[in-house]
Each structure stands twice: as C-alpha cells, then as structure tokens.
mmCIF file of C-alpha atoms in Angstrom:
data_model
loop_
_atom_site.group_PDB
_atom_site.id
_atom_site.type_symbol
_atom_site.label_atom_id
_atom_site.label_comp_id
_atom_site.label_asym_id
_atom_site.label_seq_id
_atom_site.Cartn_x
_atom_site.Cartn_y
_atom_site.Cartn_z
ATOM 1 C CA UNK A 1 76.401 101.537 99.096
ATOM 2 C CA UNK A 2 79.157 98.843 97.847
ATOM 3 C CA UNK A 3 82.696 100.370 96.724
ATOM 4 C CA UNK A 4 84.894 100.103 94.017
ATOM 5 C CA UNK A 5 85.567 96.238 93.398
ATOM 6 C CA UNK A 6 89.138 95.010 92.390
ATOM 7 C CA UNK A 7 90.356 91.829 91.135
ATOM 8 C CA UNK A 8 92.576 90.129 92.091
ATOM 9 C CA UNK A 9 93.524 91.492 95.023
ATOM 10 C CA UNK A 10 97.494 90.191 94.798
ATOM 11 C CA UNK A 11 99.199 88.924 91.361
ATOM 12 C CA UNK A 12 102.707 87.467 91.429
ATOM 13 C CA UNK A 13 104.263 86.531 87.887
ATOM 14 C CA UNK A 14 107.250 85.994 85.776
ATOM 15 C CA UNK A 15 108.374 88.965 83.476
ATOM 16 C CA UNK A 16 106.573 88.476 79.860
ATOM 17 C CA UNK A 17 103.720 86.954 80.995
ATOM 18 C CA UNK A 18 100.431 88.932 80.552
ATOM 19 C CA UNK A 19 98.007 89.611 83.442
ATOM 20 C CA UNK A 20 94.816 91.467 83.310
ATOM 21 C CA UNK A 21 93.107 93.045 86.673
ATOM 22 C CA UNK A 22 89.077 94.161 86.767
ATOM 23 C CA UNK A 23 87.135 96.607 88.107
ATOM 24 C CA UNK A 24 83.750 97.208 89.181
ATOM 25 C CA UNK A 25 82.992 101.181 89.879
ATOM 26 C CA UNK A 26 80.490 102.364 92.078
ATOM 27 C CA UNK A 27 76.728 101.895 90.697
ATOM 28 C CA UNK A 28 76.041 105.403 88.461
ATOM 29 C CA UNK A 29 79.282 106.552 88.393
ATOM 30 C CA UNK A 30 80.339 107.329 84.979
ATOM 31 C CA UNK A 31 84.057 108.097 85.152
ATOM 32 C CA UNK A 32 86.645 105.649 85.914
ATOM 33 C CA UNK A 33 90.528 105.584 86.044
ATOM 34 C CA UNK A 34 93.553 103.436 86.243
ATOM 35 C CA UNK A 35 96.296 104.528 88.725
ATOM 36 C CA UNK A 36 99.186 102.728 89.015
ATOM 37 C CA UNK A 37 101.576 103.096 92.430
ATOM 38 C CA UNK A 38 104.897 102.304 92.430
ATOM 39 C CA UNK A 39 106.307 101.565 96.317
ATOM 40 C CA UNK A 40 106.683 104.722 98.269
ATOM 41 C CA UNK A 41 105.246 106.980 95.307
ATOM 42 C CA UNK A 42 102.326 108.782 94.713
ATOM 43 C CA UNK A 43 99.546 107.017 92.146
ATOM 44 C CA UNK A 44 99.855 107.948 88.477
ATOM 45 C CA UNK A 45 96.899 107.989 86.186
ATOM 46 C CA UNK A 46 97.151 105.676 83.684
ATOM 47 C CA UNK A 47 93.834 105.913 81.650
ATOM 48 C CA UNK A 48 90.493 107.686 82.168
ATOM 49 C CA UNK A 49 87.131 106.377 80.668
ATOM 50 C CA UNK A 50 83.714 108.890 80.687
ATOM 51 C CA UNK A 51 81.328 106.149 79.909
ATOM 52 C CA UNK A 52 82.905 103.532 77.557
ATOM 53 C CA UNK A 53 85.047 106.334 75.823
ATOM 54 C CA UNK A 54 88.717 106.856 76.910
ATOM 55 C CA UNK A 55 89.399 110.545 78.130
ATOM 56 C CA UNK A 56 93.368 110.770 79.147
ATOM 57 C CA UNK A 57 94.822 107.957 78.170
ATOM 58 C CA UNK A 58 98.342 110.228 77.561
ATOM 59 C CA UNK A 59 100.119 108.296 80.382
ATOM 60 C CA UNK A 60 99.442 104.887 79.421
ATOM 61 C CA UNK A 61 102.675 102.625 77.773
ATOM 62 C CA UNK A 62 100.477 101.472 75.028
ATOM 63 C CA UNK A 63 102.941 99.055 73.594
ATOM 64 C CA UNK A 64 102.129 96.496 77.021
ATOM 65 C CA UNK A 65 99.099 98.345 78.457
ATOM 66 C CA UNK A 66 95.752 98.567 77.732
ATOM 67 C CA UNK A 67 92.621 98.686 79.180
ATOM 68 C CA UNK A 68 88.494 98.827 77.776
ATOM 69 C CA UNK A 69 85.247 99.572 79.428
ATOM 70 C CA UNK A 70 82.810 97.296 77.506
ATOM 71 C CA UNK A 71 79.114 98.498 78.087
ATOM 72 C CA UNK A 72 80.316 101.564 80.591
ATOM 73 C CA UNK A 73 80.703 99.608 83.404
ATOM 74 C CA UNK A 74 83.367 97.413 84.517
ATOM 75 C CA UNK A 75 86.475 97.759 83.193
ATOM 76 C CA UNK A 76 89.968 95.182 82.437
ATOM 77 C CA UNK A 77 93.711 96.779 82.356
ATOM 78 C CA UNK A 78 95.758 94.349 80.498
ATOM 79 C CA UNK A 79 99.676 94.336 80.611
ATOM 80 C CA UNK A 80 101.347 91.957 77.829
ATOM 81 C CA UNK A 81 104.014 91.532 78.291
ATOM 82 C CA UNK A 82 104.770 92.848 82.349
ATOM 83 C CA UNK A 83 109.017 93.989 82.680
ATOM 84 C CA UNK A 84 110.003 94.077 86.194
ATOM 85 C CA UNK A 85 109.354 97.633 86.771
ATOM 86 C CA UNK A 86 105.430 97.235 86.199
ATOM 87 C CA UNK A 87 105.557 96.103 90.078
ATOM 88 C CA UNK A 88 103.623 98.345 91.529
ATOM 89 C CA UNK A 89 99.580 98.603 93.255
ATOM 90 C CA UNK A 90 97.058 99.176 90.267
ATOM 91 C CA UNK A 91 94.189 101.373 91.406
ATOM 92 C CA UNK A 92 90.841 101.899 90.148
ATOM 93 C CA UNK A 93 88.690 104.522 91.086
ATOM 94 C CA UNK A 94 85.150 106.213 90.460
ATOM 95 C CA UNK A 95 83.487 109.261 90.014
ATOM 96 C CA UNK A 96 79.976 110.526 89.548
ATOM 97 C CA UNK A 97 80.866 113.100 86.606
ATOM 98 C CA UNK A 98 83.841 114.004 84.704
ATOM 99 C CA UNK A 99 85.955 116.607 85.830
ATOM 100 C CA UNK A 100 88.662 117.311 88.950
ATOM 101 C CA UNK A 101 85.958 118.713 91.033
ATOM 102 C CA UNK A 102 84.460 115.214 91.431
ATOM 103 C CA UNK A 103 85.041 113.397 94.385
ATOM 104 C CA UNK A 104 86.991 110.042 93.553
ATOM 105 C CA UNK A 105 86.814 106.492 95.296
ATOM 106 C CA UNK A 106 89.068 104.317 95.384
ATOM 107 C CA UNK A 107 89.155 100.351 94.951
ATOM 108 C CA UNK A 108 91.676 98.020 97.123
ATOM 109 C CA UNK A 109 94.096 98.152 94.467
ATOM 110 C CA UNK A 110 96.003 95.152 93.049
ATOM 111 C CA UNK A 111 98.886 94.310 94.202
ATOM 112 C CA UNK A 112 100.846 93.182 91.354
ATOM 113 C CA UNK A 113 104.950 91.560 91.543
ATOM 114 C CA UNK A 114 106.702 90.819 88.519
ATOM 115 C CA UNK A 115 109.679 88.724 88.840
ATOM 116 C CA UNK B 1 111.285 118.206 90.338
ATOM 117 C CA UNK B 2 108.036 116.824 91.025
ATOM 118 C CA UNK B 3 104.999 118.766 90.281
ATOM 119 C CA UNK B 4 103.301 118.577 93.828
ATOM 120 C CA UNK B 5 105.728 118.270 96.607
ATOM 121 C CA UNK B 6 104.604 117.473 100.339
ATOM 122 C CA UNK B 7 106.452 117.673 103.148
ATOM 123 C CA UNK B 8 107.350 115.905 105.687
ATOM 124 C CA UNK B 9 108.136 112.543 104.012
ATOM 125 C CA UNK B 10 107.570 111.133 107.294
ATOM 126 C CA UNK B 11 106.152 112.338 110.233
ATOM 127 C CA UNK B 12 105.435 110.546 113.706
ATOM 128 C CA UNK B 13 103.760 112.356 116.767
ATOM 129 C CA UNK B 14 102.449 111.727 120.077
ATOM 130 C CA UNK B 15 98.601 110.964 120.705
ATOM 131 C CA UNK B 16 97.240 114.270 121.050
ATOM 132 C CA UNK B 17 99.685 115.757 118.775
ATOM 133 C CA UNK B 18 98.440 118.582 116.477
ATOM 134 C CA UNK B 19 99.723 117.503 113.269
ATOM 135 C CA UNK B 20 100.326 119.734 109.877
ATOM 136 C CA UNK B 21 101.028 118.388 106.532
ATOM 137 C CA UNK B 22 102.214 120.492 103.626
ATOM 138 C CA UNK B 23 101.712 120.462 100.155
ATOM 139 C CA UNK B 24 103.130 122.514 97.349
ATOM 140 C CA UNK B 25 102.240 122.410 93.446
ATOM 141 C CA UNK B 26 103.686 124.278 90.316
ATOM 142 C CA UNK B 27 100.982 123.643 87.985
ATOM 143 C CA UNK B 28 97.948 126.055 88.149
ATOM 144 C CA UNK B 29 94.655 124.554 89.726
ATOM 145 C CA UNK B 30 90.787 124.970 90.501
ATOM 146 C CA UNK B 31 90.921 122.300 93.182
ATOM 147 C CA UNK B 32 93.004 120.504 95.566
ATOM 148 C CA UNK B 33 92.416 116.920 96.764
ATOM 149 C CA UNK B 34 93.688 115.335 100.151
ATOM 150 C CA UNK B 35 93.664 111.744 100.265
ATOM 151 C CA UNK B 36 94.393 109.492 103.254
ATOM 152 C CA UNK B 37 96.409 106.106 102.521
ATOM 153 C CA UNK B 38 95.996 103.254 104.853
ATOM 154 C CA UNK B 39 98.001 99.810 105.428
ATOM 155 C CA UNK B 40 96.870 97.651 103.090
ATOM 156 C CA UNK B 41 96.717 100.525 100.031
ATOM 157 C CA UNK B 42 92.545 101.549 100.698
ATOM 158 C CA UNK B 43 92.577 105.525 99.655
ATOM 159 C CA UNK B 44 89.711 107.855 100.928
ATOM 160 C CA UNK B 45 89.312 111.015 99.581
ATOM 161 C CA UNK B 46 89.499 113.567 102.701
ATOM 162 C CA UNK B 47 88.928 116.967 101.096
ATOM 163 C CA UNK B 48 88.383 118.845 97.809
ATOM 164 C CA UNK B 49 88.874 122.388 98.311
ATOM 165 C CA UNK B 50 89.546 125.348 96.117
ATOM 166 C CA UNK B 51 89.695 128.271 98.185
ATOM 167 C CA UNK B 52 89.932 129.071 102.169
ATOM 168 C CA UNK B 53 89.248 126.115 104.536
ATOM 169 C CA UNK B 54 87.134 123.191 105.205
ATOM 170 C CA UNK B 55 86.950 120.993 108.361
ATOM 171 C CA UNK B 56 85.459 117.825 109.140
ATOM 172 C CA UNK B 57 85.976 116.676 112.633
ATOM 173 C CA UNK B 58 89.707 116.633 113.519
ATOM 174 C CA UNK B 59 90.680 117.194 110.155
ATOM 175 C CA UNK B 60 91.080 120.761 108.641
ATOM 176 C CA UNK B 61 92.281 122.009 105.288
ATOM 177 C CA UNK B 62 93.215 124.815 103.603
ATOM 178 C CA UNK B 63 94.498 126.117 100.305
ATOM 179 C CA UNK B 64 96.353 129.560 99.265
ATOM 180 C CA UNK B 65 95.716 129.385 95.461
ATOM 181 C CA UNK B 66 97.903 132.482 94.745
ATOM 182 C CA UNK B 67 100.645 130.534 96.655
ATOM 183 C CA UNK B 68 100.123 127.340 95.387
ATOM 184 C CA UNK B 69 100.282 125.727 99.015
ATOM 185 C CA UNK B 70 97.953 124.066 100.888
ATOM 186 C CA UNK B 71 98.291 121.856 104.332
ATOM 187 C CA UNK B 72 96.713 119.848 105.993
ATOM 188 C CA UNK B 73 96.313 119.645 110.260
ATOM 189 C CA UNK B 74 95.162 116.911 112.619
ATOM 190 C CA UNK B 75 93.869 117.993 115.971
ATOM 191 C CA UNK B 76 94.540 115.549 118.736
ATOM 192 C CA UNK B 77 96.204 112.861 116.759
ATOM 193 C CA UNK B 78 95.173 109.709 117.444
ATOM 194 C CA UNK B 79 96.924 106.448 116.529
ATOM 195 C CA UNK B 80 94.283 105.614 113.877
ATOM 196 C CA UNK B 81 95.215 108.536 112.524
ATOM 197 C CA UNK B 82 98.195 106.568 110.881
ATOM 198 C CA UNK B 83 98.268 106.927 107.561
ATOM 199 C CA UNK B 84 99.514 108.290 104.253
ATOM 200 C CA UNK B 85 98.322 111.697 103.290
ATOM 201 C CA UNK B 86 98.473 112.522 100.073
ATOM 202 C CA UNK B 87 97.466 115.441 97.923
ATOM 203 C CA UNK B 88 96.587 115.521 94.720
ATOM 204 C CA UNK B 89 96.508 118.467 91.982
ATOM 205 C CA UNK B 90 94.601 118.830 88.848
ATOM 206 C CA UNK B 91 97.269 119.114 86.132
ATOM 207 C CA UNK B 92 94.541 119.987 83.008
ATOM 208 C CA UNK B 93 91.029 119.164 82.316
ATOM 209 C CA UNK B 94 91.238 115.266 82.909
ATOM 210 C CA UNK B 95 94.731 114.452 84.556
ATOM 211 C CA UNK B 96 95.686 114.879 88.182
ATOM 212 C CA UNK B 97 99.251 114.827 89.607
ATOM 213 C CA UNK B 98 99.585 113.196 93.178
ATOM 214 C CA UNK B 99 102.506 114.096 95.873
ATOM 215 C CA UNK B 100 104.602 111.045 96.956
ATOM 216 C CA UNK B 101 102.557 111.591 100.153
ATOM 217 C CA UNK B 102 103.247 112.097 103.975
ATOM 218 C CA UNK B 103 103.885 108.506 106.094
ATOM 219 C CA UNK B 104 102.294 109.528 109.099
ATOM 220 C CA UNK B 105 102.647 107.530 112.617
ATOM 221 C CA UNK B 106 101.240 108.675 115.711
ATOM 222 C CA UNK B 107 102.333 106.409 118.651
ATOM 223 C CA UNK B 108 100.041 105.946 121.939
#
C-alpha cells in the first residue's frame, strides 16, 4: 500500500515569497492534516480536512496560510508571504475516519528554509 | 507550560538497554498516541492506547488516565532503535497536542 506523498521534499526561499507544498493521502482515507514542526519541537496541527471540508483549522495564521482539498483528495498548503520563522518541516498525514482514535500516517514532510 | 511534557529530552543507552520514556499531559483524554521520529523527519505511529498496556515486540506502552501519565519502554535497545519518541494527546474532538519528544540514541 503506497504512503502519504509530499512535495517537494526540501524548499529554500527568500522571506515574502510564496511557496505552496502538496499532498497525496493514503487511497480511502478521508481525513487529512497539516502539521507544521519547528526544529527540536513537537508538530502542531495546522488545519484538518474530513473530505473536502475543513474541520480545525483554529491554529492556522490565516493572513499567510492556507490550504484546500479540491475533490477530497490531495491537498496544497500555501504560505504568501513566508517570514523567517515559517522555517520549519510541514507534515501531512492521513487517516481512515475522523476522530483521535484513528491511527495517523505520516508523509516525509517538507522541509521548508526561509531566508 | 506545555500541555504534554515528556521526559527525558534526551536519552542515550547501551545496546541491550531497557529504555523508558515518559509522558505527562494536563488536558483530559480518551487516547494517547506514541509516535517514533526518525533522521530524515518519517513519523510512524507506534501505539494508540486508552487504558492499561499494549505491546508489540520490544515496544510496550502504557497509560494511567486518572494520572495523566503514560511511558513508554524499549526492551533490549538496539541501535535502530534511535529515534524521536513522541507522544501525542487529544486536546478536543479534532485537535491533538504533541510533546517536544524524547531524542533517543542507543550506541553499539
């Protein structure tokens, strides 16, 4: 069974730029989310989709960040424009169902540096 | 103050080690995740347990709900073993607070 696909796997840019990073979830799972990791930190959720619909999004700076999940499937994070502290691994991952009992899996992360 | 807290920070052992890795949380739970962290930023999902103790081969886990704690142990640490650990708490319905996690090394 293929994993959670991430693209690209490293991003280096200048502060104000915008950069967008994909996912592909696991075949059937419904739920996705956006962590990101800052260096020696635990992930943070950013945004949670059941299907295409957003379910926690409460985390997210929505003035630079935002992400969609066209179709229920693959899904885009978009910052515009990155600040220096937006350095960090952004992690998708995907679930069967909804809910903390699920079992989540993880993508390879992006590796994103903003200078 | 964090939310979930783990302890040690960092950790490194001796092959054959038995290894324990703690985990406390302030915010009530169902469920308790333990993930494992490797070089290179690939996270696999060890456990999800909400009461008692689950093992799967070296690994074992277990959870006091009424005390919020829960740790995780390594039997005969090996050096692939090295890792992150991190656990992971439901905070409400959909969100989920993560520990900084435990930087595990276990030399040969």
């Amino acid at each position: 069974e293929a994993g959670v696909a991430q693209s690209p796997r490293y991003k280096i840019i200048e502060k104000r730029q915008s950069v967008a990073f994909w996912c592909n979830p696991i075949s059937g799972h419904a739920t996705l989310y956006w962590y990101q990791q800052i260096l020696g930190q635990g992930p943070k959720l950013l945004i949670q989709f059941q299907n295409n619909g957003v379910v926690d999004d409460s985390q997210l700076p929505k003035d630079r960040f935002s992400a969609e999940r066209l179709k229920g499937v693959d899904s885009t994070l978009k910052i515009q424009p990155a600040k220096l502290e937006d350095s960090a691994v952004y992690l998708c991952a995907s679930s069967l169902g909804q809910g903390l009992m699920e079992t989540q899996y993880f993508g390879p992360g992006t590796r994103l540096l903003v200078l | 103050k964090n939310e979930v807290e783990q302890s040690p920070q960092n950790l490194t052992a001796q092959e054959g080690e038995f290894i324990t890795i703690n985990c406390s949380y302030s915010v009530g739970i169902s469920a308790l995740h333990w993930l494992q962290q490797h070089p290179g930023g690939g996270i696999v999902s060890l456990f999800m347990l909400s009461s008692g103790k689950k093992k799967h081969g070296r690994l074992i886990a277990t959870i006091n709900i009424q005390e919020k704690h829960s740790s995780l142990h390594i039997t005969a640490s090996h050096p692939r073993d090295s890792a992150v650990y991190i656990c992971a708490a439901p905070y409400n319905n959909n969100d989920m607070r993560f520990g900084a996690g435990t930087r595990l090394t276990v030399k040969p």
